[in-house]
CSV table of C-alpha atoms and ligand atoms in Angstrom, one decimal:
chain,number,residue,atom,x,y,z
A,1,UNK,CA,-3.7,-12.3,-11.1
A,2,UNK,CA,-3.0,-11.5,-7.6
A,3,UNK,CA,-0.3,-13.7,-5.3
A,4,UNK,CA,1.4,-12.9,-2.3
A,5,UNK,CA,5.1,-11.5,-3.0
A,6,UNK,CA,7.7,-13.2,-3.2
A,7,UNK,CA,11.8,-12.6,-2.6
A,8,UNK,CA,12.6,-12.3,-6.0
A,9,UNK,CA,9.5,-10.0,-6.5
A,10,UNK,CA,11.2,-7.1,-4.7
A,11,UNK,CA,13.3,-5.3,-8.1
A,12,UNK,CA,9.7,-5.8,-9.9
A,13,UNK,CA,7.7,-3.9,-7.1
A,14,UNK,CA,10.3,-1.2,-6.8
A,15,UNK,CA,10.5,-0.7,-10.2
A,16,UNK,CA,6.3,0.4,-10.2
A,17,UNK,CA,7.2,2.3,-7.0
A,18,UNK,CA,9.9,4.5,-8.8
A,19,UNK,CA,6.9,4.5,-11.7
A,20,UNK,CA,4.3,6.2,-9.9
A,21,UNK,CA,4.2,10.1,-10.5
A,22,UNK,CA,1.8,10.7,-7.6
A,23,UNK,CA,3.4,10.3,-3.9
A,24,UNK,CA,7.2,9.8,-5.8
A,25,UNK,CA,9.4,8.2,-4.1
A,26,UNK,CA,11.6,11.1,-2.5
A,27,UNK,CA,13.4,8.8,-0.1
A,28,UNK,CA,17.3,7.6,-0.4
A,29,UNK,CA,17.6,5.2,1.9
A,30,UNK,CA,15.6,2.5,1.0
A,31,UNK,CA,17.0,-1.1,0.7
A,32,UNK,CA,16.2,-4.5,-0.4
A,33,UNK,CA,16.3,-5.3,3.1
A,34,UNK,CA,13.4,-2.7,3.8
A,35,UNK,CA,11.0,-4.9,1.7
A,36,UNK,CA,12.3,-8.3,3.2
A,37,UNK,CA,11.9,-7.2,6.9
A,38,UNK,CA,7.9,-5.9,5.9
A,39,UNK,CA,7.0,-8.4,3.6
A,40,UNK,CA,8.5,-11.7,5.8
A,41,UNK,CA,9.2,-10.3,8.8
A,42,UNK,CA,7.1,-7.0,9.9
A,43,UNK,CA,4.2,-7.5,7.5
A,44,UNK,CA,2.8,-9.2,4.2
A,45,UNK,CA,2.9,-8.1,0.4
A,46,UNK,CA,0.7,-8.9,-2.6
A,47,UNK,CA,1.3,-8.5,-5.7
A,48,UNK,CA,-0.8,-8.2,-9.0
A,49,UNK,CA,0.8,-9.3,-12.4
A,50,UNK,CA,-0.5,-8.6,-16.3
A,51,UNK,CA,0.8,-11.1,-18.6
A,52,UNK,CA,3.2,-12.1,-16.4
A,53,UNK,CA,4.4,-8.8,-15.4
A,54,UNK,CA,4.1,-7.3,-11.9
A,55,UNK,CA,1.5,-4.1,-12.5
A,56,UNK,CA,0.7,-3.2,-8.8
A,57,UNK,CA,1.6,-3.8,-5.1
A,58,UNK,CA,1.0,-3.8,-1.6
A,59,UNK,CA,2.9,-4.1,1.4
A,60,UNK,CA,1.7,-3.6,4.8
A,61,UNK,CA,2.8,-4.4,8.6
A,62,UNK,CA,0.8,-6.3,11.3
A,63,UNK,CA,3.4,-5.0,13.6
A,64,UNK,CA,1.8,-1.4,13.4
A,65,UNK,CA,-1.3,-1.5,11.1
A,66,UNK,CA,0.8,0.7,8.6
A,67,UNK,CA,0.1,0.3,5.0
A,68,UNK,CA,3.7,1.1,4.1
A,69,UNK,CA,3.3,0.5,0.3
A,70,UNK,CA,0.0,0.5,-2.4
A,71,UNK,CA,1.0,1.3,-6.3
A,72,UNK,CA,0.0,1.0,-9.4
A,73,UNK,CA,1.7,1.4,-12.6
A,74,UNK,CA,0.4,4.3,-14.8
A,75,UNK,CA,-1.2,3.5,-17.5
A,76,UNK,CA,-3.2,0.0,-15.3
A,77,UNK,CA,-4.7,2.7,-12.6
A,78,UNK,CA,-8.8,2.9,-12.5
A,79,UNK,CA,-9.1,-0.8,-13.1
A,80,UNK,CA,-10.0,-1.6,-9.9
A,81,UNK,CA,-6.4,-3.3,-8.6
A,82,UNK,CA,-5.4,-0.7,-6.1
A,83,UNK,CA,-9.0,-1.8,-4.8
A,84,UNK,CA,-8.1,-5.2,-4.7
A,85,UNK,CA,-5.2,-5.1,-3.3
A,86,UNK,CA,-6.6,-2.7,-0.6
A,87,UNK,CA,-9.6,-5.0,0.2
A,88,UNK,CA,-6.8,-8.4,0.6
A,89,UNK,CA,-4.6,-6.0,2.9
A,90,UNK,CA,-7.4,-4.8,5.3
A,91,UNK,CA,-8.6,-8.2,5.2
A,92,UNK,CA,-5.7,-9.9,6.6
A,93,UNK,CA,-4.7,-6.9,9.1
A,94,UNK,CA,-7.9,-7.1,10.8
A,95,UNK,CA,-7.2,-11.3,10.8
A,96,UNK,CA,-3.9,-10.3,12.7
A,97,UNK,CA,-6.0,-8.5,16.1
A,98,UNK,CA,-5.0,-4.9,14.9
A,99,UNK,CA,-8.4,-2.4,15.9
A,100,UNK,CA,-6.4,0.4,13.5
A,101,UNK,CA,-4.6,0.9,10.3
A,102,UNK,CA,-3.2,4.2,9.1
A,103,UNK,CA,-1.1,5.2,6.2
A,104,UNK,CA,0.3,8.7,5.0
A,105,UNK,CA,-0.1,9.4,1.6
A,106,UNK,CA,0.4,13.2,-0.2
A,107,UNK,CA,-2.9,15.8,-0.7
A,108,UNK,CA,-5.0,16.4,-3.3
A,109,UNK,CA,-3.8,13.2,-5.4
A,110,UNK,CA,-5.9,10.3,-6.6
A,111,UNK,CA,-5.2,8.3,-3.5
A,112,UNK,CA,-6.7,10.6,-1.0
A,113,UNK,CA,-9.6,10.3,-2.9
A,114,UNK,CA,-9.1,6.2,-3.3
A,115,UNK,CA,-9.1,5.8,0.6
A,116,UNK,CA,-12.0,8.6,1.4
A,117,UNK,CA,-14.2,6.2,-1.2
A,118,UNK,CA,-13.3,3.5,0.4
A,119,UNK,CA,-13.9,4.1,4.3
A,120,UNK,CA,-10.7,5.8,5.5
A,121,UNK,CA,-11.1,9.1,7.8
A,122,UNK,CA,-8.4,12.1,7.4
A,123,UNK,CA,-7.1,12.5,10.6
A,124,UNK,CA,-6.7,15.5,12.0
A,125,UNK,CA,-2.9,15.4,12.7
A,126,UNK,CA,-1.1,15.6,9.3
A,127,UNK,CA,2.6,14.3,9.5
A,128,UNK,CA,5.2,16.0,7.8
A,129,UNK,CA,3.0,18.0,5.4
A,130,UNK,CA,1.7,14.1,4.5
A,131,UNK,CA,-2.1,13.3,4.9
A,132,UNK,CA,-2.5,10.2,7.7
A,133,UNK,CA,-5.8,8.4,6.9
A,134,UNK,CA,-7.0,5.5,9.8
A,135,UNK,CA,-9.7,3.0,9.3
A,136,UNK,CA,-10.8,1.2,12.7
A,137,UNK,CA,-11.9,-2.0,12.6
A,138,UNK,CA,-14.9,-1.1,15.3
A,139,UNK,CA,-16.1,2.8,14.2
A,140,UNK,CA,-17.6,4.7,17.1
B,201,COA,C1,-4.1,5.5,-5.7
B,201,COA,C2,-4.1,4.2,-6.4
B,201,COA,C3,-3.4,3.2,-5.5
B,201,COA,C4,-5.5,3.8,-6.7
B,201,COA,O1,-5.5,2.5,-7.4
B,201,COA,P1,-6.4,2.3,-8.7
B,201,COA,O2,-6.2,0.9,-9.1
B,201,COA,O3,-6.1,3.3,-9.7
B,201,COA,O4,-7.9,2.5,-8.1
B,201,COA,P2,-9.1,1.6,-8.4
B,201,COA,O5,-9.3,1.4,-9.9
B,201,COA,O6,-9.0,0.3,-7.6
B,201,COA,O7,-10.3,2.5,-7.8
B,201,COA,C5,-11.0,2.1,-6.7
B,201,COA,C6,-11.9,3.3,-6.3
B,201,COA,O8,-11.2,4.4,-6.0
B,201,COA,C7,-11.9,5.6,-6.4
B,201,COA,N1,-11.0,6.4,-7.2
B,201,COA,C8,-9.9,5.9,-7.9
B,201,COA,N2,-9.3,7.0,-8.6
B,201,COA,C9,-10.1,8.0,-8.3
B,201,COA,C10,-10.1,9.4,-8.7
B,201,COA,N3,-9.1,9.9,-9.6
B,201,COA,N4,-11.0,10.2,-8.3
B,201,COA,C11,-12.0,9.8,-7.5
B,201,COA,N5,-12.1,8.5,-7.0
B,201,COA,C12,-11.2,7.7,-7.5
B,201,COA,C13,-13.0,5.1,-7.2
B,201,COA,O9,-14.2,5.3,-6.4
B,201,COA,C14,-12.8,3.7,-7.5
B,201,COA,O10,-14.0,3.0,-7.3
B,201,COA,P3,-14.9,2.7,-8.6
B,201,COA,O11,-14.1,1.7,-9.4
B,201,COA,O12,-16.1,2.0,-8.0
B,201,COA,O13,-15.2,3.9,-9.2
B,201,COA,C15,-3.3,4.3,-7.7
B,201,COA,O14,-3.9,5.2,-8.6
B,201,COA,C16,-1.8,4.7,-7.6
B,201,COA,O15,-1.0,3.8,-7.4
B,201,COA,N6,-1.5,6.0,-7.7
B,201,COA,C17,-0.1,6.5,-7.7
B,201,COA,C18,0.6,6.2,-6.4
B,201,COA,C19,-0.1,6.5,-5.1
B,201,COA,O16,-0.5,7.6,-4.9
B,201,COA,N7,-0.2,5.5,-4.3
B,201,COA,C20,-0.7,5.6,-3.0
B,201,COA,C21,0.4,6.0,-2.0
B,201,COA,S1,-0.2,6.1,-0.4
C-alpha cells in the first residue's frame, strides 16, 4: 500500500536505507532532521508498506527537483514499487512548476538501469564519481 510519509515513518525508512547493498549509505551526517526538512519542508515522501511494514521509499524536493531518496528493501525489489513510487514522485514534481528533475545514483547498479528504462538521460557531467540522471518535463 502506498501513503505519503509520515513523522514517525522516518526510523522505518532509514532502516531500508541502511538495507540497501546497492548505492550504501556512506554518509555520517545524516539526521532525523534531514528527513523532516525534505519530507515537510523542502519536498514530499511516500512510502510503501507489506503487511504493515514499510518495504520501500521515496523522498524528493520541489525546492530543486532532486530525488534525494528511492529504496527498496532486498528481497521486495523487481515487483514493480521502486516504479511506483517513481511514477507518484515525478508526478507531483511536475504538479509543483519544476521543468527538471535529477538525481545521482552509483554506476553499473540496478538503478541506472531503473531510470534509463524509465526515461531518464545520463548526463554528461558525472558528480563525484556518481552518475546524475535528468528527466525534463518538455524534451527537446
Ligand atoms: C533501483 C530500485 C529503486 C528499483 O526498484 P524496483 O522496485 O526493484 O524496480 P521495479 O520492480 O519497479 O522495476 C521497474 C523497471 O525497472 C527496470 N529494472 C529494474 N531492475 C532492473 C535490472 N536489474 N535490470 C534491468 N532493468 C531493471 C525494469 O525495466 C522494470 O520494468 P518491468 O517491471 O516492466 O520489467 C531498487 O532495486 C533499489 O532500491 N535498489 C537498491 C538501492 C538503490 O540503488 N536505489 C536507488 C538509489 S538512487
Amino acid at each position: 500500500m502506498l501513503r505519503q510519509s509520515r513523522r514517525d515513518d522516518i526510523r522505518a525508512m532509514h532502516r531500508v536505507r541502511m538495507a540497501v547493498t546497492e548505492n550504501p549509505f556512506l554518509s555520517t551526517s545524516l539526521s532525523e532532521s534531514d528527513y523532516w526538512r525534505a519530507t515537510e519542508s523542502d519536498g514530499r515522501g511516500w512510502v510503501i508498506e507489506s503487511d504493515g511494514k514499510i518495504v520501500a521509499f521515496t523522498v524528493g524536493k520541489a525546492t530543486d527537483g532532486n530525488i534525494w531518496a528511492l529504496f527498496v528493501q532486498p528481497g521486495y525489489e523487481g515487483l514493480g514499487l521502486g516504479r511506483e513510487l517513481l511514477d507518484t514522485m515525478v508526478t507531483w514534481l511536475w504538479a509543483q512548476g519544476l521543468e527538471l528533475l535529477w538525481l545521482n545514483t552509483s554506476p553499473n547498479t540496478r538503478a541506472a538501469q531503473f531510470y534509463e528504462q524509465a526515461g531518464w538521460s545520463k548526463s554528461p557531467l558525472p558528480d563525484l564519481g556518481e552518475l546524475r540522471y535528468e528527466l525534463r518535463r518538455h524534451p527537446p
